mmCIF file of C-alpha atoms and ligand atoms in Angstrom:
data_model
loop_
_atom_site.group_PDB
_atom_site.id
_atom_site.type_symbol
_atom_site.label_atom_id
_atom_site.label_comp_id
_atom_site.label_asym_id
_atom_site.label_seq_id
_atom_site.Cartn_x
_atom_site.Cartn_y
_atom_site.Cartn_z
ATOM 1 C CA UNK A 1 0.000 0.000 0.000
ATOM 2 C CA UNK A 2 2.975 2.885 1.422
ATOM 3 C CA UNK A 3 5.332 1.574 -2.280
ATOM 4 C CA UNK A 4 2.015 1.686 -4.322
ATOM 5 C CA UNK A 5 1.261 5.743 -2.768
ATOM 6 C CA UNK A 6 4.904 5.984 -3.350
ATOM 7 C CA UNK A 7 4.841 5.105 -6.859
ATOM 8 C CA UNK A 8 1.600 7.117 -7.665
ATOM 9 C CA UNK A 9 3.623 10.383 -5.985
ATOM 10 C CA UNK A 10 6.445 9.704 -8.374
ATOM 11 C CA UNK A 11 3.966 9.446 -11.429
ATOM 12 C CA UNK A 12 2.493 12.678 -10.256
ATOM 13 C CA UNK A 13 5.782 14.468 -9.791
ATOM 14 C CA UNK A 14 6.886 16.707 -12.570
ATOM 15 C CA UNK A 15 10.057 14.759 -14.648
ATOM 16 C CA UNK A 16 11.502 18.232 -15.429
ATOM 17 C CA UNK A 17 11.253 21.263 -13.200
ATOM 18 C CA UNK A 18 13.140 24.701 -14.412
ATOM 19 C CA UNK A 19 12.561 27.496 -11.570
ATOM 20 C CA UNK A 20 13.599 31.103 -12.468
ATOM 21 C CA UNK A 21 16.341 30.480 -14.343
ATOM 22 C CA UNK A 22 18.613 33.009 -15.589
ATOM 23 C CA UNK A 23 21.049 33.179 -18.501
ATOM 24 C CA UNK A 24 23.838 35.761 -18.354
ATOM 25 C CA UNK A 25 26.321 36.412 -21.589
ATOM 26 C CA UNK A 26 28.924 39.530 -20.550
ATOM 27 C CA UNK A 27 29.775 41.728 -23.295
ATOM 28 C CA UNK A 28 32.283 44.490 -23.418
ATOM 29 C CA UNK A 29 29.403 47.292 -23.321
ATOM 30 C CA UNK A 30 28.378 44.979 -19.803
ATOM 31 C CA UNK A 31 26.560 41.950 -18.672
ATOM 32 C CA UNK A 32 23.017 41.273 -20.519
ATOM 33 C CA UNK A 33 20.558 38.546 -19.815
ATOM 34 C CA UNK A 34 19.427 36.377 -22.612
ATOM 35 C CA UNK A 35 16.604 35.028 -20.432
ATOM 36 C CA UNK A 36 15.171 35.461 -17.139
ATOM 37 C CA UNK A 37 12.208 34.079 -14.223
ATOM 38 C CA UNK A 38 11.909 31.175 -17.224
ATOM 39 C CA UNK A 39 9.994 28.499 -15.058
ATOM 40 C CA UNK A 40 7.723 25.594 -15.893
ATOM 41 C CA UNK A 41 7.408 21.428 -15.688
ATOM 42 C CA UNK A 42 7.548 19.235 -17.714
ATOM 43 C CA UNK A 43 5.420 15.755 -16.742
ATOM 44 C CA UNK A 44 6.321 12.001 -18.106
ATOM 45 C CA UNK A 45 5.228 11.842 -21.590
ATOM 46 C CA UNK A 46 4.180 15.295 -21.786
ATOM 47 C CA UNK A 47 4.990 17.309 -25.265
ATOM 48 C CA UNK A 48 6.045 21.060 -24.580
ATOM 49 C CA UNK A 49 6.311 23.649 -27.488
ATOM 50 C CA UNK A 50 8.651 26.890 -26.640
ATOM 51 C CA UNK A 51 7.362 29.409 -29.404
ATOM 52 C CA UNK A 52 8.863 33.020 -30.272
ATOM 53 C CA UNK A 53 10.891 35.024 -33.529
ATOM 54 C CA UNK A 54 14.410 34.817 -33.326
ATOM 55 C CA UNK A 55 16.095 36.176 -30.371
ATOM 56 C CA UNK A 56 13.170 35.506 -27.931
ATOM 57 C CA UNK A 57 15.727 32.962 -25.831
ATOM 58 C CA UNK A 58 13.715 29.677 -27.205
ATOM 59 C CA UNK A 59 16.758 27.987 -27.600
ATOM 60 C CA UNK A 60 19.046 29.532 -24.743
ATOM 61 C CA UNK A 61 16.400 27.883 -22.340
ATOM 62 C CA UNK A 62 17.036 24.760 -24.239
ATOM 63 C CA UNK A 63 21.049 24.891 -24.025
ATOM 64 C CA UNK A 64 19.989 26.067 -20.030
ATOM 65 C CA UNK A 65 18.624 23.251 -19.058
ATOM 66 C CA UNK A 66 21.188 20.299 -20.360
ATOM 67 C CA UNK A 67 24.294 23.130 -18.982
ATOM 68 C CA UNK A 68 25.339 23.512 -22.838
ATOM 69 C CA UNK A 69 25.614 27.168 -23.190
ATOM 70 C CA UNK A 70 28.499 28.554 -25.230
ATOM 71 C CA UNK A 71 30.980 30.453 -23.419
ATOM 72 C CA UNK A 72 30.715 33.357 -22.158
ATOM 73 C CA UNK A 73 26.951 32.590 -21.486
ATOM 74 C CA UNK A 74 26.812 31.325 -18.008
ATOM 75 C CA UNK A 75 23.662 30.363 -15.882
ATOM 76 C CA UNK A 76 23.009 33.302 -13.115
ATOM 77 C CA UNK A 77 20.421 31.629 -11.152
ATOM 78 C CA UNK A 78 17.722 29.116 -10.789
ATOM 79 C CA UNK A 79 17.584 25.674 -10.891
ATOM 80 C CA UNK A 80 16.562 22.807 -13.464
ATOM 81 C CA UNK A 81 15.664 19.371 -11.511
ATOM 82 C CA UNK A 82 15.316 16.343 -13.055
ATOM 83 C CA UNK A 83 15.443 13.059 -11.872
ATOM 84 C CA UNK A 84 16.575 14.056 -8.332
ATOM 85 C CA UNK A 85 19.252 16.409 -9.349
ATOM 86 C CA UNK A 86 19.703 20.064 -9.628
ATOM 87 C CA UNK A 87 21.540 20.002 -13.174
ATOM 88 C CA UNK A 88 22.515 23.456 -12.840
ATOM 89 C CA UNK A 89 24.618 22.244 -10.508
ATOM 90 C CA UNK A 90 26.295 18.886 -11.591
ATOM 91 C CA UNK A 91 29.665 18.175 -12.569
ATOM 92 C CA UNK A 92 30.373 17.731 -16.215
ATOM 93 C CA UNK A 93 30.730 14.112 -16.225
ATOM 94 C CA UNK A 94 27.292 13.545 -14.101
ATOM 95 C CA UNK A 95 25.909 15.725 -16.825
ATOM 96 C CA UNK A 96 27.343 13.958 -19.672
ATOM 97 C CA UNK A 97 25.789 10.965 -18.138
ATOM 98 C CA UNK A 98 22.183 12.390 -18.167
ATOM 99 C CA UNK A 99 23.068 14.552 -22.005
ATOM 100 C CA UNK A 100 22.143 11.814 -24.713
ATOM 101 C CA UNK A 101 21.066 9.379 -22.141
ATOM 102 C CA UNK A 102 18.059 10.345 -20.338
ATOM 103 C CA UNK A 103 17.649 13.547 -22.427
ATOM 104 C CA UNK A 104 18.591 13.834 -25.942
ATOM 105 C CA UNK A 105 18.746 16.630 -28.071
ATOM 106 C CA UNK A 106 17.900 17.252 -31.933
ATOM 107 C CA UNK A 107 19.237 19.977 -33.866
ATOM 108 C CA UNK A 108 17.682 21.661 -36.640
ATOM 109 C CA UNK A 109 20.828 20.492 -39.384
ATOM 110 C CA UNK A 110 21.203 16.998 -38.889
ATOM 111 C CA UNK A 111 24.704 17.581 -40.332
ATOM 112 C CA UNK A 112 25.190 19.308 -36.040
ATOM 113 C CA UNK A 113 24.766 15.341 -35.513
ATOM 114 C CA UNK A 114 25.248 13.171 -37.908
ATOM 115 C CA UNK A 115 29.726 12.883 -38.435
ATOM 116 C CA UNK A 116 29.945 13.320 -42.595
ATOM 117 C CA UNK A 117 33.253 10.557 -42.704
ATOM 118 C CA UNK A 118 31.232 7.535 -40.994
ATOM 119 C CA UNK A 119 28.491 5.417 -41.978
ATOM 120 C CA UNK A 120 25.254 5.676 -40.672
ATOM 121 C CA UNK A 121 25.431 2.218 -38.804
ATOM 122 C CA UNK A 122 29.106 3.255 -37.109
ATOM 123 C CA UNK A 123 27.971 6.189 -35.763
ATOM 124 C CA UNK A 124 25.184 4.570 -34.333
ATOM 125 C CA UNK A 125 27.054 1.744 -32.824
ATOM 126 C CA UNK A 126 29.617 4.128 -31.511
ATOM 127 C CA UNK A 127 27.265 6.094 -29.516
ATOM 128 C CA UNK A 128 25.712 3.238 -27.948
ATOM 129 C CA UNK A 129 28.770 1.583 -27.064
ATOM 130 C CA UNK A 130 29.579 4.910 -25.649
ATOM 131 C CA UNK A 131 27.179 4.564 -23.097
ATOM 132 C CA UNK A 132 26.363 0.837 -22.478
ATOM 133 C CA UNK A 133 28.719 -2.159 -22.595
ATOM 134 C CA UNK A 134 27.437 -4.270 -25.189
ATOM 135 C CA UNK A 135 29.412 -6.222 -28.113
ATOM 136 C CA UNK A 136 28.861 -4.698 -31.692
ATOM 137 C CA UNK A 137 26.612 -6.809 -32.816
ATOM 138 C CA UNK A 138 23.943 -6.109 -30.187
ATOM 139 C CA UNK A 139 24.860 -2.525 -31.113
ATOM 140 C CA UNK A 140 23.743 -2.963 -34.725
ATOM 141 C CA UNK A 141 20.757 -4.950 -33.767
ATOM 142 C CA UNK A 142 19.582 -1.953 -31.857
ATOM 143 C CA UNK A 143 20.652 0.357 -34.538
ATOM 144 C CA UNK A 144 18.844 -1.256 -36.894
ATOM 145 C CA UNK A 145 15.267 -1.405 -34.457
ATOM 146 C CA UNK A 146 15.378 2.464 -33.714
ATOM 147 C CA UNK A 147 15.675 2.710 -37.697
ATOM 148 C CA UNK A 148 12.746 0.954 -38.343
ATOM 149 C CA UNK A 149 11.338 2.630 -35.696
ATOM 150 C CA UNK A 150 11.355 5.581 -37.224
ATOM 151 C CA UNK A 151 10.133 4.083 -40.681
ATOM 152 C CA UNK A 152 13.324 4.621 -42.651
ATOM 153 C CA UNK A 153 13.220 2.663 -45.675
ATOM 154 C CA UNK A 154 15.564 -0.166 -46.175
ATOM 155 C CA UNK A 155 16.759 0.637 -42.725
ATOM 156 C CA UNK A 156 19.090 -2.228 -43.354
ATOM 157 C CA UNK A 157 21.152 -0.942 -46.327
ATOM 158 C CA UNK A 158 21.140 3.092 -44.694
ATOM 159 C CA UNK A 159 23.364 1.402 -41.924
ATOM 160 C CA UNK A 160 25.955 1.691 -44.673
ATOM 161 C CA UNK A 161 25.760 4.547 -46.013
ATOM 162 C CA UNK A 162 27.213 8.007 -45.172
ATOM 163 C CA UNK A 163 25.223 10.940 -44.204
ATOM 164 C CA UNK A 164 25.645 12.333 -47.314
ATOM 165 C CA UNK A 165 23.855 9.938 -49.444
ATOM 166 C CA UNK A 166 20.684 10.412 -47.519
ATOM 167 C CA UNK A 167 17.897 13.016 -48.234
ATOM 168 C CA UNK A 168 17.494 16.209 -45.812
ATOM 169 C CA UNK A 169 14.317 14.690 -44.795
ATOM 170 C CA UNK A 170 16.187 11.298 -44.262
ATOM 171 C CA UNK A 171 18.729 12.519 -42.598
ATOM 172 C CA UNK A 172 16.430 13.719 -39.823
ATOM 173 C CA UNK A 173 15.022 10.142 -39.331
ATOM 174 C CA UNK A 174 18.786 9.066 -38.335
ATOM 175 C CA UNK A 175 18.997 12.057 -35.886
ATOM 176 C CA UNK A 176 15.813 10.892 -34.509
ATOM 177 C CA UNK A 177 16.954 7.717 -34.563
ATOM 178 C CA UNK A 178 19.901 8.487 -32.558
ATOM 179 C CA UNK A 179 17.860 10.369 -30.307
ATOM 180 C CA UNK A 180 16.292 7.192 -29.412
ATOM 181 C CA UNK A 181 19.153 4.763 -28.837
ATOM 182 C CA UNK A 182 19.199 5.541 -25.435
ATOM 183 C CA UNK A 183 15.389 5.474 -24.657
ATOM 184 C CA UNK A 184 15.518 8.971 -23.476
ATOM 185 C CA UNK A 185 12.965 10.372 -21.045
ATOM 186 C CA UNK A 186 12.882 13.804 -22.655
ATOM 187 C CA UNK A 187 13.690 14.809 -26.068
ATOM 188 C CA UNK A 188 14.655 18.243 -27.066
ATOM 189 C CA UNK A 189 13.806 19.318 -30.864
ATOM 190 C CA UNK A 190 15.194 22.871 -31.771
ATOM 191 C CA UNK A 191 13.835 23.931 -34.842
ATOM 192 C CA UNK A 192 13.509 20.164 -36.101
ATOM 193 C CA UNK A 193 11.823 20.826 -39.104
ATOM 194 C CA UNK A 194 12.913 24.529 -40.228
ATOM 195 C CA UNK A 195 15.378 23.367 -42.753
ATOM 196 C CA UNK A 196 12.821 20.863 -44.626
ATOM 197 C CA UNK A 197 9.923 21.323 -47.247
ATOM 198 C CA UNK A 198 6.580 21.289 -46.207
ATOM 199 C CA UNK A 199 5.491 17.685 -47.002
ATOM 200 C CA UNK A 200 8.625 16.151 -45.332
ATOM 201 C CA UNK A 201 8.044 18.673 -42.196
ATOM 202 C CA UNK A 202 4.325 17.921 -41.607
ATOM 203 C CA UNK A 203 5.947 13.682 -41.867
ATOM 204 C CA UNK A 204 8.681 14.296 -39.554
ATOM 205 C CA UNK A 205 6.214 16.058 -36.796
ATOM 206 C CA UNK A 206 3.733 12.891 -37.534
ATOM 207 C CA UNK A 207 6.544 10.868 -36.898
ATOM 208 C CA UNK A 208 7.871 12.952 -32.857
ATOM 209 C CA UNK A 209 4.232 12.614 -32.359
ATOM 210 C CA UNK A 210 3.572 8.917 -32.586
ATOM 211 C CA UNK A 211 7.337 8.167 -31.185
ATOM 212 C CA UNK A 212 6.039 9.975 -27.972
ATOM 213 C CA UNK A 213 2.666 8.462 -27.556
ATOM 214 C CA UNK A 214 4.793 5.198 -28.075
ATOM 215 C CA UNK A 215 7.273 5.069 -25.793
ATOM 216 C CA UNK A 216 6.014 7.729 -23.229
ATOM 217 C CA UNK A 217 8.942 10.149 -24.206
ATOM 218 C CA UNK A 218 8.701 13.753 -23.051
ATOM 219 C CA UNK A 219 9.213 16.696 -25.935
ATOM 220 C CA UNK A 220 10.585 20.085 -25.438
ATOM 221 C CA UNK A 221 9.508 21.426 -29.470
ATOM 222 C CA UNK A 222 11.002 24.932 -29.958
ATOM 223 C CA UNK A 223 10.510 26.660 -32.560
ATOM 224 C CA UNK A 224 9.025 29.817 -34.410
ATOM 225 C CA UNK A 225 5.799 28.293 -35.806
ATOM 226 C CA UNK A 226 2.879 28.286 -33.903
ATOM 227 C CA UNK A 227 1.591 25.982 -37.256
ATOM 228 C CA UNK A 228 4.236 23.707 -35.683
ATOM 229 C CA UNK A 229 3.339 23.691 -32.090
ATOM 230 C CA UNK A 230 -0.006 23.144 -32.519
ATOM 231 C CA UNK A 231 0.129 19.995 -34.522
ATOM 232 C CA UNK A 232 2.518 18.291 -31.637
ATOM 233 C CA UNK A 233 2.430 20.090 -28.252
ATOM 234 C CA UNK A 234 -0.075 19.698 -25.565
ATOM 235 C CA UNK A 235 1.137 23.154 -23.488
ATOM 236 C CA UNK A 236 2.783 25.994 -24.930
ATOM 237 C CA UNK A 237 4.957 28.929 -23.434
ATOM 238 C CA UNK A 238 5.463 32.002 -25.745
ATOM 239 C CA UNK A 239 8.677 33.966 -25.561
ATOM 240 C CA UNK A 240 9.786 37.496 -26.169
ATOM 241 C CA UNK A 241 12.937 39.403 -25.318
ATOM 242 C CA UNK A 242 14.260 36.469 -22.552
ATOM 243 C CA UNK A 243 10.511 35.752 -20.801
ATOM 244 C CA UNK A 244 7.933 33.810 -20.550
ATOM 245 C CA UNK A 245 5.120 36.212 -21.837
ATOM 246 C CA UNK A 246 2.839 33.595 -22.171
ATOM 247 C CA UNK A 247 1.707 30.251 -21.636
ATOM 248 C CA UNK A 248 -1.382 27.612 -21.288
ATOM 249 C CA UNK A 249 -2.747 24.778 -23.175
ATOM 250 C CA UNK A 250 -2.496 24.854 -26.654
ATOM 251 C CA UNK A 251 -5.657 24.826 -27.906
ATOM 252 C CA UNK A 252 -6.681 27.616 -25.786
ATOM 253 C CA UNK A 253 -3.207 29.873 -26.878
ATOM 254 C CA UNK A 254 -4.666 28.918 -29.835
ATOM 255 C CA UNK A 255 -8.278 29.906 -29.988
ATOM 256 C CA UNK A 256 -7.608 32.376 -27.647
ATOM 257 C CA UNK A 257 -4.342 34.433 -26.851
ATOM 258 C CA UNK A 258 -4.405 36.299 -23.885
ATOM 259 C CA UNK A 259 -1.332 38.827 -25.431
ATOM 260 C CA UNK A 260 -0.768 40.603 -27.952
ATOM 261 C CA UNK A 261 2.265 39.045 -29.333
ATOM 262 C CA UNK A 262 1.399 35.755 -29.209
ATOM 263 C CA UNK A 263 -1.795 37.334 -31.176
ATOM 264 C CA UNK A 264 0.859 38.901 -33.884
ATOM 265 C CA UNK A 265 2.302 35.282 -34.486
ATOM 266 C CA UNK A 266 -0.866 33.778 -35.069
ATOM 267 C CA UNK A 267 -2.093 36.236 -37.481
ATOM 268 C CA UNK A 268 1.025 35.946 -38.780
ATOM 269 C CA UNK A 269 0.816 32.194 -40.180
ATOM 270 C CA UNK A 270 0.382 31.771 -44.043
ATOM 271 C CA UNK A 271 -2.851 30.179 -43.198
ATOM 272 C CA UNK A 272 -4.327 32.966 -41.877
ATOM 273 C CA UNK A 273 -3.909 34.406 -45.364
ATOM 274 C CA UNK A 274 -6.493 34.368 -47.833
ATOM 275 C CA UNK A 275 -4.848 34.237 -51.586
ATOM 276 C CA UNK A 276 -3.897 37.208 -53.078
ATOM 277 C CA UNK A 277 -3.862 38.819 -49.425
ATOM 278 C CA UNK A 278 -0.009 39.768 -48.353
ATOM 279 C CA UNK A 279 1.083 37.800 -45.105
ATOM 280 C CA UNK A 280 0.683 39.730 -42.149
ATOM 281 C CA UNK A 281 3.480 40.490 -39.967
ATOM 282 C CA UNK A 282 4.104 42.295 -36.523
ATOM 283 C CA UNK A 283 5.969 45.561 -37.040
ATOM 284 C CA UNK A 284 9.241 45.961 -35.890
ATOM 285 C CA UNK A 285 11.758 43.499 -34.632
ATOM 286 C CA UNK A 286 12.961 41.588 -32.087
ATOM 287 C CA UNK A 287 15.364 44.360 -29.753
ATOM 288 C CA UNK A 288 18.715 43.065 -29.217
ATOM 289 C CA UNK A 289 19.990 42.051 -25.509
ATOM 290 C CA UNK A 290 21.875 44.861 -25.383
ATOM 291 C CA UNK A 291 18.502 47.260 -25.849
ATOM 292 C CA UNK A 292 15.202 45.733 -24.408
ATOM 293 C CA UNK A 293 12.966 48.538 -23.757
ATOM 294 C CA UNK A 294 11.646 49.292 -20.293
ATOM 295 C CA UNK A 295 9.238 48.645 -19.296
ATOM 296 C CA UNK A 296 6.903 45.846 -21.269
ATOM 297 C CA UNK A 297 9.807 44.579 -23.586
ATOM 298 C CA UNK A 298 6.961 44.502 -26.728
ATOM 299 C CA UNK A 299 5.772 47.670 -25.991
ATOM 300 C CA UNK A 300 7.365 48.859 -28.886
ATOM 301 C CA UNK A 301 5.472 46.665 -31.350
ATOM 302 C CA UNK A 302 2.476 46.644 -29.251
ATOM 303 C CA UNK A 303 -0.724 48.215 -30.914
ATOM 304 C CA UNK A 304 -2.531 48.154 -27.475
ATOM 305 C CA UNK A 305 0.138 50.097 -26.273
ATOM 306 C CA UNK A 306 -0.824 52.713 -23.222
ATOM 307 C CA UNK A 307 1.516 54.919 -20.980
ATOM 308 C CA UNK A 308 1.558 52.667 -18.109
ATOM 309 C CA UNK A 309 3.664 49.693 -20.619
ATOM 310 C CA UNK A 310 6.809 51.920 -21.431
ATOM 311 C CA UNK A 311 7.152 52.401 -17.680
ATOM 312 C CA UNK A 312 6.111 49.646 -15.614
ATOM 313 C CA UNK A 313 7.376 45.520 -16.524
ATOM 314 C CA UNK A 314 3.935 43.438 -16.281
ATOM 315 C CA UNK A 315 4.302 40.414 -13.969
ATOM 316 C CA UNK A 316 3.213 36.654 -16.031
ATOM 317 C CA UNK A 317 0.515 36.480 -14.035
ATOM 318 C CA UNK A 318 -1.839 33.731 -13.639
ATOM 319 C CA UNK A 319 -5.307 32.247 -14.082
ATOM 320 C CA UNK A 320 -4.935 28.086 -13.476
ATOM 321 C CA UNK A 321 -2.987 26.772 -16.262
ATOM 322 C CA UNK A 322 -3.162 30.148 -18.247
ATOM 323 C CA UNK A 323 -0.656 33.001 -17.454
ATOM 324 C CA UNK A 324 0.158 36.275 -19.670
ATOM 325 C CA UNK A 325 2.839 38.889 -18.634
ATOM 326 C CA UNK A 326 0.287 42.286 -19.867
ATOM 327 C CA UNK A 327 -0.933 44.810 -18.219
ATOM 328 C CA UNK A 328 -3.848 44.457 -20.582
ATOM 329 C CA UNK A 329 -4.728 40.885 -21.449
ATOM 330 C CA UNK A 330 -6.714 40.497 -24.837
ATOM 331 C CA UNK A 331 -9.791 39.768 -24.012
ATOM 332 C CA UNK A 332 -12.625 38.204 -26.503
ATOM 333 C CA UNK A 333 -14.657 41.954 -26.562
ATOM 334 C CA UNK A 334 -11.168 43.106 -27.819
HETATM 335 FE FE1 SF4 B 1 1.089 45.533 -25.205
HETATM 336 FE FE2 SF4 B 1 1.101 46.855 -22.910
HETATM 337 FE FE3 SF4 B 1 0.433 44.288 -22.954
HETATM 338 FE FE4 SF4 B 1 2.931 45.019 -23.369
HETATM 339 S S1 SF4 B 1 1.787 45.286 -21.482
HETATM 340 S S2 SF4 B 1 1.798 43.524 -24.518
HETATM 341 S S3 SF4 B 1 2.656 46.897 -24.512
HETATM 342 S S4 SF4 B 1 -0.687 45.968 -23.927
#
């Protein structure tokens, strides 16, 4: 009865927390944040999307939380827990333990991945054996089951063939693949599909989908498409300038979004677009580290702009699972 409550707490805990954390990079005009109070969970089997342009910190929160940031980027503060640890913390080689193991990562060119010089099958074999002591032929046997699982054709023959000789689309499937020799808990997909045509993206996100569902694998999907997001994710958080500016369930960000940026990317998706219309876009750009406004950071691009915004940084604040960071939430009457 106490190890079956037991068990049922564990199910019920969150298998990724990330409270407040902060990214610093310093720069010779001074030290800027590239993101900041970035919290949320992540549950077992849950799929996450992290939406925002380029520059919103999408994929700084994604380096964050596996302790990958480039140099001079260093975390400030917060923590990231998983699986009993505090990985902001933990020494390299704990961390290279959990990296590719427990949670992989996918890169948007599969070339970040995939090493151009060795077949498709050694690379494979080489990472397992990197992490489990097994002879090479159980290596290739499990090679060859994570390529069917993710429906490569003749998986059999791609074992021996270079990178190179594989489609873009392909290619992917192997990173995927690779993703899954481990049987992660958590997968991380930065811009997974950015670099592909339609067809073969709208396959690939089939494809994270019904590997999730299957074997109960978290996602973390980041990207710039709420198109994306909302074919995959089950939660969304919307970025801008380093925050969190807004986040709920996806159908409701969807239907409904409480601010006015995450508004702006939804109108601006081609198929909100009738033919002949131009696509819509919100004016203005993403401001550099080095010159967020005061304030609210969007205010710039904001048409529901009032004085109180250029002064005064709204707080994400909440309503259950919903949360927007503006001092004047859209509203359906808006
Ligand atoms: Fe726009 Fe003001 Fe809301 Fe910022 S706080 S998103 S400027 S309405």
């Amino acid at each position: 009865m106490i190890v079956e409550r037991a068990n049922k707490l564990r199910d019920m805990a969150p298998l990724l927390s990330v409270n407040n954390l902060e990214v610093v990079f310093p720069l010779r005009s001074g030290a800027v944040s590239a993101i900041r109070d970035v919290s949320f969970e992540l549950a077992k089997g849950e799929r996450l999307g992290i939406v925002g342009e380029s520059g919103a910190g999408k994929s700084v929160t994604a380096f964050a939380i596996l302790n990958l940031l480039s140099k001079p980027g260093y975390l400030a503060g917060g923590s990231v827990r998983f699986a009993g640890n505090n990985l902001a913390t933990l020494n390299e080689e704990s961390l290279r333990r959990i990296r590719g193991n427990q949670i992989s990562m996918i890169f948007q060119d599969p070339m970040m991945t995939l090493n151009p010089v060795l077949t498709i099958g050694a690379q494979m074999s080489e990472s397992l054996r990197a992490h489990r002591a097994i002879s090479r032929r159980q290596a290739r046997r499990i090679a060859l089951e994570k390529l069917q699982a993710v429906q490569i054709p003749s998986a059999e023959t791609r074992l021996a063939q270079y990178p190179h000789e594989l489609s873009g689309g392909m290619r992917q499937r192997v990173v995927i693949a690779i993703a899954l020799l481990s049987d992660p808990q958590i997968i991380i997909a930065d811009e997974p599909t950015t670099a592909l045509d339609v067809t073969i993206q709208a396959e690939i996100l089939q494809l994270l989908l019904r590997l999730c569902n299957d074997f109960a694998v978290g996602l973390i999907l980041i990207t710039h498409d709420l198109g994306v997001v909302s074919a995959v994710t089950q939660r969304i958080l919307v970025m801008y300038a380093g925050r969190i500016v807004e986040r709920g369930r996806t159908e409701e960000v969807i239907r409904r979004p409480l601010h006015p940026y995450t508004q702006g990317l939804l109108a601006a998706l081609p198929e909100q677009t009738l033919p002949g219309q131009r696509l819509q876009q919100i004016p203005g750009s993403m401001p550099s580290l080095q010159e967020i406004p005061a304030g609210c950071s969007f205010h710039p691009r904001c048409q529901y702009a009032q004085a109180i915004c250029s002064q005064a940084s709204p707080e994400l604040s909440a309503k259950g699972a919903r949360a927007a960071a503006c001092h004047f939430p859209l509203n359906p009457a808006r």
